[in-house]
Amino acid sequence: MSHRPLIGINTDLRVSAKGRTACSVIPSGYYEALLTANALPVMIPPLIRESELMPILEKLDGVVLTGGDDLDPRKMGLSPHPSVKMIPERRELADRLLCKLVQQQKIPTLGIGLGMQELNVVCGGGLFVHLPEDLPRCIPHYDPHGGAHRHTVVMQPKTRLAEIYGPGEIRVNSYHHQGIRKLAPNFRTAAIAPDGLIEAYEGKEPGWWVVGVQWHPENEGHISLDMQLIEAFVAAAAKATAAPVLAKVG
């Protein structure tokens, strides 16, 4: 690949506390996986003004929406729950704006973990707040003690993910207690867990390469199965560089 696409990665936010200043952070797996796939990572701080975010997006070839804690259930019209660990309000505002703009501008996008949930919500979908209660017969999707957990997912036929991973099932890491209850109308299911939970989706629109996965390919990004997804995303971002210049948002 002669052109190395610029890929934006949204950062997590650590708010100021006693003895600690506020900072933006990002797990190294995201940019290491992109570098391995021959892309150049660019960190996007939590910007909440379109006038500040759009000039950055205009220079990018793709965006990775990263994982993290949880969205505020109240902003989705849902009741609070003791299991929910909310991301800082500024990150949620910034992430929602970023999700809105990548959709409007059809920027190649890979949503991971929280990122895939956020994009689904912003595009009109909904979430389960706490899977063990909302979906009592579901399989375990996380280790309550914080350790590693894995389960299988099944690729849906005739989807982009089936092309990337091949048909059938693969084993993925799993760290989430929330999940997709309602899929946004511009997405289709790409992979499901054995209990029927949507574990991945992709865009229906031919002009927008977008994939959301509940698992974290960047955590083990040098394993060939995980790199297949990262490499497919980077290739799509490089290809989209030849597309027309981004339209102005009114």
PDB file of C-alpha atoms in Angstrom:
ATOM      1  CA  MET A   1       0.000   0.000   0.000  1.00  0.00           C
ATOM      2  CA  SER A   2       1.759   3.167  -1.191  1.00  0.00           C
ATOM      3  CA  HIS A   3      -0.602   5.573   0.539  1.00  0.00           C
ATOM      4  CA  ARG A   4      -0.584   5.321   4.334  1.00  0.00           C
ATOM      5  CA  PRO A   5      -4.048   6.461   5.424  1.00  0.00           C
ATOM      6  CA  LEU A   6      -4.475   8.806   8.372  1.00  0.00           C
ATOM      7  CA  ILE A   7      -6.778   7.193  10.927  1.00  0.00           C
ATOM      8  CA  GLY A   8      -8.281   9.213  13.768  1.00  0.00           C
ATOM      9  CA  ILE A   9      -8.706   7.568  17.176  1.00  0.00           C
ATOM     10  CA  ASN A  10     -10.933   9.179  19.800  1.00  0.00           C
ATOM     11  CA  THR A  11      -9.362   9.350  23.252  1.00  0.00           C
ATOM     12  CA  ASP A  12     -10.753   8.451  26.643  1.00  0.00           C
ATOM     13  CA  LEU A  13     -10.907  11.192  29.270  1.00  0.00           C
ATOM     14  CA  ARG A  14      -9.645  11.068  32.833  1.00  0.00           C
ATOM     15  CA  VAL A  15     -11.197  13.951  34.731  1.00  0.00           C
ATOM     16  CA  SER A  16      -9.266  15.904  37.334  1.00  0.00           C
ATOM     17  CA  ALA A  17      -9.315  14.591  40.886  1.00  0.00           C
ATOM     18  CA  LYS A  18      -7.386  15.181  44.078  1.00  0.00           C
ATOM     19  CA  GLY A  19      -3.731  15.119  43.180  1.00  0.00           C
ATOM     20  CA  ARG A  20      -4.431  14.368  39.513  1.00  0.00           C
ATOM     21  CA  THR A  21      -4.851  16.664  36.545  1.00  0.00           C
ATOM     22  CA  ALA A  22      -7.305  15.873  33.741  1.00  0.00           C
ATOM     23  CA  CYS A  23      -5.816  14.006  30.786  1.00  0.00           C
ATOM     24  CA  SER A  24      -6.788  12.257  27.568  1.00  0.00           C
ATOM     25  CA  VAL A  25      -5.554   8.672  27.279  1.00  0.00           C
ATOM     26  CA  ILE A  26      -5.702   5.812  24.823  1.00  0.00           C
ATOM     27  CA  PRO A  27      -4.665   2.157  25.134  1.00  0.00           C
ATOM     28  CA  SER A  28      -1.624   1.554  22.954  1.00  0.00           C
ATOM     29  CA  GLY A  29      -3.213  -1.433  21.206  1.00  0.00           C
ATOM     30  CA  TYR A  30      -5.281   0.856  18.981  1.00  0.00           C
ATOM     31  CA  TYR A  31      -2.380   2.701  17.411  1.00  0.00           C
ATOM     32  CA  GLU A  32      -0.056  -0.315  17.437  1.00  0.00           C
ATOM     33  CA  ALA A  33      -2.594  -2.342  15.432  1.00  0.00           C
ATOM     34  CA  LEU A  34      -3.062   0.525  12.954  1.00  0.00           C
ATOM     35  CA  LEU A  35       0.703   0.928  12.526  1.00  0.00           C
ATOM     36  CA  THR A  36       0.990  -2.821  11.894  1.00  0.00           C
ATOM     37  CA  ALA A  37      -1.675  -2.429   9.177  1.00  0.00           C
ATOM     38  CA  ASN A  38       0.413   0.372   7.579  1.00  0.00           C
ATOM     39  CA  ALA A  39      -1.824   3.246   8.692  1.00  0.00           C
ATOM     40  CA  LEU A  40      -0.809   6.404  10.545  1.00  0.00           C
ATOM     41  CA  PRO A  41      -2.772   7.020  13.771  1.00  0.00           C
ATOM     42  CA  VAL A  42      -3.945  10.493  14.793  1.00  0.00           C
ATOM     43  CA  MET A  43      -5.365  11.092  18.263  1.00  0.00           C
ATOM     44  CA  ILE A  44      -8.643  13.018  18.476  1.00  0.00           C
ATOM     45  CA  PRO A  45      -9.189  14.792  21.826  1.00  0.00           C
ATOM     46  CA  PRO A  46     -12.749  15.110  23.201  1.00  0.00           C
ATOM     47  CA  LEU A  47     -13.849  18.104  21.113  1.00  0.00           C
ATOM     48  CA  ILE A  48     -17.443  19.200  21.594  1.00  0.00           C
ATOM     49  CA  ARG A  49     -17.606  21.916  18.924  1.00  0.00           C
ATOM     50  CA  GLU A  50     -18.244  21.008  15.317  1.00  0.00           C
ATOM     51  CA  SER A  51     -16.117  23.982  14.210  1.00  0.00           C
ATOM     52  CA  GLU A  52     -13.110  22.382  15.935  1.00  0.00           C
ATOM     53  CA  LEU A  53     -13.745  18.756  15.000  1.00  0.00           C
ATOM     54  CA  MET A  54     -14.612  19.113  11.307  1.00  0.00           C
ATOM     55  CA  PRO A  55     -11.225  20.567  10.227  1.00  0.00           C
ATOM     56  CA  ILE A  56      -9.583  17.475  11.734  1.00  0.00           C
ATOM     57  CA  LEU A  57     -12.010  15.029  10.113  1.00  0.00           C
ATOM     58  CA  GLU A  58     -11.460  16.665   6.720  1.00  0.00           C
ATOM     59  CA  LYS A  59      -7.823  15.529   6.865  1.00  0.00           C
ATOM     60  CA  LEU A  60      -8.546  11.949   7.962  1.00  0.00           C
ATOM     61  CA  ASP A  61      -9.107   8.857   5.830  1.00  0.00           C
ATOM     62  CA  GLY A  62     -10.897   6.889   8.552  1.00  0.00           C
ATOM     63  CA  VAL A  63     -11.913   6.876  12.212  1.00  0.00           C
ATOM     64  CA  VAL A  64     -11.679   4.259  14.965  1.00  0.00           C
ATOM     65  CA  LEU A  65     -14.275   4.685  17.731  1.00  0.00           C
ATOM     66  CA  THR A  66     -12.646   3.243  20.841  1.00  0.00           C
ATOM     67  CA  GLY A  67     -13.923   1.271  23.808  1.00  0.00           C
ATOM     68  CA  GLY A  68     -14.470   2.503  27.332  1.00  0.00           C
ATOM     69  CA  ASP A  69     -17.022   2.486  30.115  1.00  0.00           C
ATOM     70  CA  ASP A  70     -20.761   3.161  29.636  1.00  0.00           C
ATOM     71  CA  LEU A  71     -23.052   5.787  28.159  1.00  0.00           C
ATOM     72  CA  ASP A  72     -25.375   7.619  30.569  1.00  0.00           C
ATOM     73  CA  PRO A  73     -28.619   5.575  30.519  1.00  0.00           C
ATOM     74  CA  ARG A  74     -30.649   8.715  31.279  1.00  0.00           C
ATOM     75  CA  LYS A  75     -29.538  10.276  27.975  1.00  0.00           C
ATOM     76  CA  MET A  76     -31.122   7.247  26.254  1.00  0.00           C
ATOM     77  CA  GLY A  77     -34.360   7.530  28.223  1.00  0.00           C
ATOM     78  CA  LEU A  78     -33.435   4.574  30.452  1.00  0.00           C
ATOM     79  CA  SER A  79     -33.235   4.192  34.223  1.00  0.00           C
ATOM     80  CA  PRO A  80     -29.874   4.329  36.013  1.00  0.00           C
ATOM     81  CA  HIS A  81     -28.406   1.001  37.124  1.00  0.00           C
ATOM     82  CA  PRO A  82     -25.782   0.257  39.802  1.00  0.00           C
ATOM     83  CA  SER A  83     -23.687  -1.719  37.292  1.00  0.00           C
ATOM     84  CA  VAL A  84     -23.246   1.302  35.023  1.00  0.00           C
ATOM     85  CA  LYS A  85     -19.892   3.080  35.130  1.00  0.00           C
ATOM     86  CA  MET A  86     -20.473   6.215  33.090  1.00  0.00           C
ATOM     87  CA  ILE A  87     -17.849   7.844  30.921  1.00  0.00           C
ATOM     88  CA  PRO A  88     -17.268  11.556  31.696  1.00  0.00           C
ATOM     89  CA  GLU A  89     -19.956  13.830  30.282  1.00  0.00           C
ATOM     90  CA  ARG A  90     -17.468  15.658  28.069  1.00  0.00           C
ATOM     91  CA  ARG A  91     -16.364  12.406  26.456  1.00  0.00           C
ATOM     92  CA  GLU A  92     -19.974  11.392  25.832  1.00  0.00           C
ATOM     93  CA  LEU A  93     -20.758  14.757  24.221  1.00  0.00           C
ATOM     94  CA  ALA A  94     -17.604  14.595  22.110  1.00  0.00           C
ATOM     95  CA  ASP A  95     -18.185  10.979  21.074  1.00  0.00           C
ATOM     96  CA  ARG A  96     -21.795  11.643  20.105  1.00  0.00           C
ATOM     97  CA  LEU A  97     -20.699  14.567  17.926  1.00  0.00           C
ATOM     98  CA  LEU A  98     -17.969  12.445  16.343  1.00  0.00           C
ATOM     99  CA  CYS A  99     -20.464   9.652  15.618  1.00  0.00           C
ATOM    100  CA  LYS A 100     -22.872  12.131  14.032  1.00  0.00           C
ATOM    101  CA  LEU A 101     -20.197  13.593  11.771  1.00  0.00           C
ATOM    102  CA  VAL A 102     -18.660  10.300  10.588  1.00  0.00           C
ATOM    103  CA  GLN A 103     -22.168   9.197   9.613  1.00  0.00           C
ATOM    104  CA  GLN A 104     -22.988  12.444   7.826  1.00  0.00           C
ATOM    105  CA  GLN A 105     -19.655  12.542   6.020  1.00  0.00           C
ATOM    106  CA  LYS A 106     -19.559   8.764   5.383  1.00  0.00           C
ATOM    107  CA  ILE A 107     -16.015   8.501   6.720  1.00  0.00           C
ATOM    108  CA  PRO A 108     -14.801   4.869   6.863  1.00  0.00           C
ATOM    109  CA  THR A 109     -15.383   3.890  10.486  1.00  0.00           C
ATOM    110  CA  LEU A 110     -14.549   0.979  12.781  1.00  0.00           C
ATOM    111  CA  GLY A 111     -16.456   1.017  16.076  1.00  0.00           C
ATOM    112  CA  ILE A 112     -15.030  -1.124  18.883  1.00  0.00           C
ATOM    113  CA  GLY A 113     -16.766  -1.992  22.170  1.00  0.00           C
ATOM    114  CA  LEU A 114     -18.275   1.213  23.541  1.00  0.00           C
ATOM    115  CA  GLY A 115     -17.569   2.822  20.154  1.00  0.00           C
ATOM    116  CA  MET A 116     -19.870   0.407  18.335  1.00  0.00           C
ATOM    117  CA  GLN A 117     -22.577   0.954  20.978  1.00  0.00           C
ATOM    118  CA  GLU A 118     -22.291   4.744  20.719  1.00  0.00           C
ATOM    119  CA  LEU A 119     -22.537   4.750  16.940  1.00  0.00           C
ATOM    120  CA  ASN A 120     -25.574   2.481  17.079  1.00  0.00           C
ATOM    121  CA  VAL A 121     -27.307   4.810  19.573  1.00  0.00           C
ATOM    122  CA  VAL A 122     -26.491   7.990  17.643  1.00  0.00           C
ATOM    123  CA  CYS A 123     -27.795   6.391  14.440  1.00  0.00           C
ATOM    124  CA  GLY A 124     -31.125   5.501  16.092  1.00  0.00           C
ATOM    125  CA  GLY A 125     -30.542   2.172  17.857  1.00  0.00           C
ATOM    126  CA  GLY A 126     -30.859   1.162  21.514  1.00  0.00           C
ATOM    127  CA  LEU A 127     -28.959  -0.741  24.202  1.00  0.00           C
ATOM    128  CA  PHE A 128     -29.500  -3.262  26.972  1.00  0.00           C
ATOM    129  CA  VAL A 129     -28.353  -1.525  30.178  1.00  0.00           C
ATOM    130  CA  HIS A 130     -27.213  -4.705  31.975  1.00  0.00           C
ATOM    131  CA  LEU A 131     -27.291  -7.999  30.081  1.00  0.00           C
ATOM    132  CA  PRO A 132     -27.572 -10.386  33.064  1.00  0.00           C
ATOM    133  CA  GLU A 133     -30.880  -8.712  34.006  1.00  0.00           C
ATOM    134  CA  ASP A 134     -32.198  -7.531  30.627  1.00  0.00           C
ATOM    135  CA  LEU A 135     -31.383 -10.827  28.897  1.00  0.00           C
ATOM    136  CA  PRO A 136     -31.408 -13.369  31.759  1.00  0.00           C
ATOM    137  CA  ARG A 137     -30.720 -16.406  29.545  1.00  0.00           C
ATOM    138  CA  CYS A 138     -27.692 -14.831  27.864  1.00  0.00           C
ATOM    139  CA  ILE A 139     -24.279 -16.437  28.014  1.00  0.00           C
ATOM    140  CA  PRO A 140     -21.611 -14.675  30.116  1.00  0.00           C
ATOM    141  CA  HIS A 141     -20.188 -11.704  28.203  1.00  0.00           C
ATOM    142  CA  TYR A 142     -17.652 -10.614  30.796  1.00  0.00           C
ATOM    143  CA  ASP A 143     -15.694 -11.871  33.765  1.00  0.00           C
ATOM    144  CA  PRO A 144     -17.167 -10.178  36.868  1.00  0.00           C
ATOM    145  CA  HIS A 145     -13.704 -10.290  38.449  1.00  0.00           C
ATOM    146  CA  GLY A 146     -12.194  -8.348  35.558  1.00  0.00           C
ATOM    147  CA  GLY A 147     -10.257 -11.195  33.996  1.00  0.00           C
ATOM    148  CA  ALA A 148     -10.085 -12.362  30.399  1.00  0.00           C
ATOM    149  CA  HIS A 149     -13.235 -13.879  28.927  1.00  0.00           C
ATOM    150  CA  ARG A 150     -13.950 -15.338  25.489  1.00  0.00           C
ATOM    151  CA  HIS A 151     -16.895 -16.818  23.615  1.00  0.00           C
ATOM    152  CA  THR A 152     -17.806 -17.717  20.040  1.00  0.00           C
ATOM    153  CA  VAL A 153     -19.593 -15.509  17.523  1.00  0.00           C
ATOM    154  CA  VAL A 154     -21.164 -16.655  14.258  1.00  0.00           C
ATOM    155  CA  MET A 155     -20.674 -14.639  11.079  1.00  0.00           C
ATOM    156  CA  GLN A 156     -23.855 -13.913   9.154  1.00  0.00           C
ATOM    157  CA  PRO A 157     -23.869 -15.030   5.496  1.00  0.00           C
ATOM    158  CA  LYS A 158     -23.274 -12.528   2.690  1.00  0.00           C
ATOM    159  CA  THR A 159     -21.866  -9.858   5.008  1.00  0.00           C
ATOM    160  CA  ARG A 160     -18.606  -7.932   4.932  1.00  0.00           C
ATOM    161  CA  LEU A 161     -17.495  -9.706   8.106  1.00  0.00           C
ATOM    162  CA  ALA A 162     -18.096 -13.107   6.528  1.00  0.00           C
ATOM    163  CA  GLU A 163     -15.807 -11.997   3.693  1.00  0.00           C
ATOM    164  CA  ILE A 164     -13.163 -10.796   6.161  1.00  0.00           C
ATOM    165  CA  TYR A 165     -13.238 -13.729   8.597  1.00  0.00           C
ATOM    166  CA  GLY A 166     -14.741 -16.460   6.446  1.00  0.00           C
ATOM    167  CA  PRO A 167     -18.066 -18.216   7.136  1.00  0.00           C
ATOM    168  CA  GLY A 168     -18.888 -19.937  10.401  1.00  0.00           C
ATOM    169  CA  GLU A 169     -17.748 -19.002  13.880  1.00  0.00           C
ATOM    170  CA  ILE A 170     -14.700 -17.505  15.529  1.00  0.00           C
ATOM    171  CA  ARG A 171     -13.728 -17.041  19.162  1.00  0.00           C
ATOM    172  CA  VAL A 172     -13.496 -13.473  20.430  1.00  0.00           C
ATOM    173  CA  ASN A 173     -12.602 -11.682  23.645  1.00  0.00           C
ATOM    174  CA  SER A 174     -15.555 -10.250  25.567  1.00  0.00           C
ATOM    175  CA  TYR A 175     -15.588  -7.563  28.271  1.00  0.00           C
ATOM    176  CA  HIS A 176     -19.066  -5.990  28.072  1.00  0.00           C
ATOM    177  CA  HIS A 177     -22.132  -5.981  30.334  1.00  0.00           C
ATOM    178  CA  GLN A 178     -24.224  -3.920  27.891  1.00  0.00           C
ATOM    179  CA  GLY A 179     -25.245  -4.806  24.356  1.00  0.00           C
ATOM    180  CA  ILE A 180     -27.388  -3.908  21.393  1.00  0.00           C
ATOM    181  CA  ARG A 181     -31.110  -4.201  22.064  1.00  0.00           C
ATOM    182  CA  LYS A 182     -32.229  -2.466  18.853  1.00  0.00           C
ATOM    183  CA  LEU A 183     -30.080  -2.118  15.757  1.00  0.00           C
ATOM    184  CA  ALA A 184     -30.051   1.274  14.034  1.00  0.00           C
ATOM    185  CA  PRO A 185     -31.931   1.233  10.705  1.00  0.00           C
ATOM    186  CA  ASN A 186     -28.868   1.936   8.544  1.00  0.00           C
ATOM    187  CA  PHE A 187     -27.017  -1.124   9.899  1.00  0.00           C
ATOM    188  CA  ARG A 188     -27.419  -4.877   9.427  1.00  0.00           C
ATOM    189  CA  THR A 189     -26.352  -7.680  11.758  1.00  0.00           C
ATOM    190  CA  ALA A 190     -22.946  -9.100  10.836  1.00  0.00           C
ATOM    191  CA  ALA A 191     -22.235 -11.501  13.727  1.00  0.00           C
ATOM    192  CA  ILE A 192     -24.191 -12.916  16.661  1.00  0.00           C
ATOM    193  CA  ALA A 193     -23.325 -14.652  19.926  1.00  0.00           C
ATOM    194  CA  PRO A 194     -24.741 -18.123  20.708  1.00  0.00           C
ATOM    195  CA  ASP A 195     -27.504 -16.435  22.763  1.00  0.00           C
ATOM    196  CA  GLY A 196     -28.596 -14.309  19.794  1.00  0.00           C
ATOM    197  CA  LEU A 197     -27.026 -11.037  20.986  1.00  0.00           C
ATOM    198  CA  ILE A 198     -25.739  -8.853  18.150  1.00  0.00           C
ATOM    199  CA  GLU A 199     -21.949  -8.885  18.397  1.00  0.00           C
ATOM    200  CA  ALA A 200     -21.169  -7.028  15.171  1.00  0.00           C
ATOM    201  CA  TYR A 201     -22.931  -4.912  12.576  1.00  0.00           C
ATOM    202  CA  GLU A 202     -22.066  -3.225   9.288  1.00  0.00           C
ATOM    203  CA  GLY A 203     -23.497  -0.461   7.156  1.00  0.00           C
ATOM    204  CA  LYS A 204     -26.191  -1.007   4.545  1.00  0.00           C
ATOM    205  CA  GLU A 205     -25.280   2.108   2.555  1.00  0.00           C
ATOM    206  CA  PRO A 206     -22.909   1.307  -0.335  1.00  0.00           C
ATOM    207  CA  GLY A 207     -21.066   4.635   0.029  1.00  0.00           C
ATOM    208  CA  TRP A 208     -20.128   4.203   3.704  1.00  0.00           C
ATOM    209  CA  TRP A 209     -17.707   1.524   4.947  1.00  0.00           C
ATOM    210  CA  VAL A 210     -18.663   1.059   8.576  1.00  0.00           C
ATOM    211  CA  VAL A 211     -18.284  -1.927  10.890  1.00  0.00           C
ATOM    212  CA  GLY A 212     -18.987  -2.158  14.605  1.00  0.00           C
ATOM    213  CA  VAL A 213     -17.718  -5.043  16.737  1.00  0.00           C
ATOM    214  CA  GLN A 214     -18.405  -5.726  20.392  1.00  0.00           C
ATOM    215  CA  TRP A 215     -15.061  -7.486  20.835  1.00  0.00           C
ATOM    216  CA  HIS A 216     -11.641  -5.810  20.943  1.00  0.00           C
ATOM    217  CA  PRO A 217      -9.367  -6.747  18.020  1.00  0.00           C
ATOM    218  CA  GLU A 218      -6.789  -4.181  19.173  1.00  0.00           C
ATOM    219  CA  ASN A 219      -6.182  -6.069  22.434  1.00  0.00           C
ATOM    220  CA  GLU A 220      -4.609  -8.922  20.533  1.00  0.00           C
ATOM    221  CA  GLY A 221      -4.035  -7.004  17.347  1.00  0.00           C
ATOM    222  CA  HIS A 222      -1.099  -9.091  16.145  1.00  0.00           C
ATOM    223  CA  ILE A 223      -3.175 -12.273  15.982  1.00  0.00           C
ATOM    224  CA  SER A 224      -4.012 -12.919  12.329  1.00  0.00           C
ATOM    225  CA  LEU A 225      -7.797 -13.101  12.835  1.00  0.00           C
ATOM    226  CA  ASP A 226      -7.889  -9.726  14.558  1.00  0.00           C
ATOM    227  CA  MET A 227      -5.519  -8.141  12.049  1.00  0.00           C
ATOM    228  CA  GLN A 228      -7.802  -9.245   9.213  1.00  0.00           C
ATOM    229  CA  LEU A 229     -10.440  -6.797  10.425  1.00  0.00           C
ATOM    230  CA  ILE A 230      -7.964  -3.960  11.067  1.00  0.00           C
ATOM    231  CA  GLU A 231      -6.357  -4.471   7.649  1.00  0.00           C
ATOM    232  CA  ALA A 232      -9.729  -4.532   5.858  1.00  0.00           C
ATOM    233  CA  PHE A 233     -10.664  -1.259   7.556  1.00  0.00           C
ATOM    234  CA  VAL A 234      -7.344   0.386   6.663  1.00  0.00           C
ATOM    235  CA  ALA A 235      -7.678  -0.779   3.037  1.00  0.00           C
ATOM    236  CA  ALA A 236     -11.179   0.715   2.868  1.00  0.00           C
ATOM    237  CA  ALA A 237      -9.896   4.003   4.332  1.00  0.00           C
ATOM    238  CA  ALA A 238      -7.070   4.137   1.781  1.00  0.00           C
ATOM    239  CA  LYS A 239      -9.513   3.472  -1.055  1.00  0.00           C
ATOM    240  CA  ALA A 240     -11.881   6.193   0.158  1.00  0.00           C
ATOM    241  CA  THR A 241      -9.121   8.802  -0.120  1.00  0.00           C
ATOM    242  CA  ALA A 242      -9.911   9.133  -3.800  1.00  0.00           C
ATOM    243  CA  ALA A 243     -13.542  10.004  -2.998  1.00  0.00           C
ATOM    244  CA  PRO A 244     -14.881  13.582  -3.370  1.00  0.00           C
ATOM    245  CA  VAL A 245     -13.975  16.205  -0.754  1.00  0.00           C
ATOM    246  CA  LEU A 246     -16.173  16.192   2.337  1.00  0.00           C
ATOM    247  CA  ALA A 247     -19.335  18.204   2.065  1.00  0.00           C
ATOM    248  CA  LYS A 248     -19.851  21.078   4.438  1.00  0.00           C
ATOM    249  CA  VAL A 249     -22.230  20.389   7.303  1.00  0.00           C
ATOM    250  CA  GLY A 250     -24.883  23.072   7.618  1.00  0.00           C
TER     251      GLY A 250
END
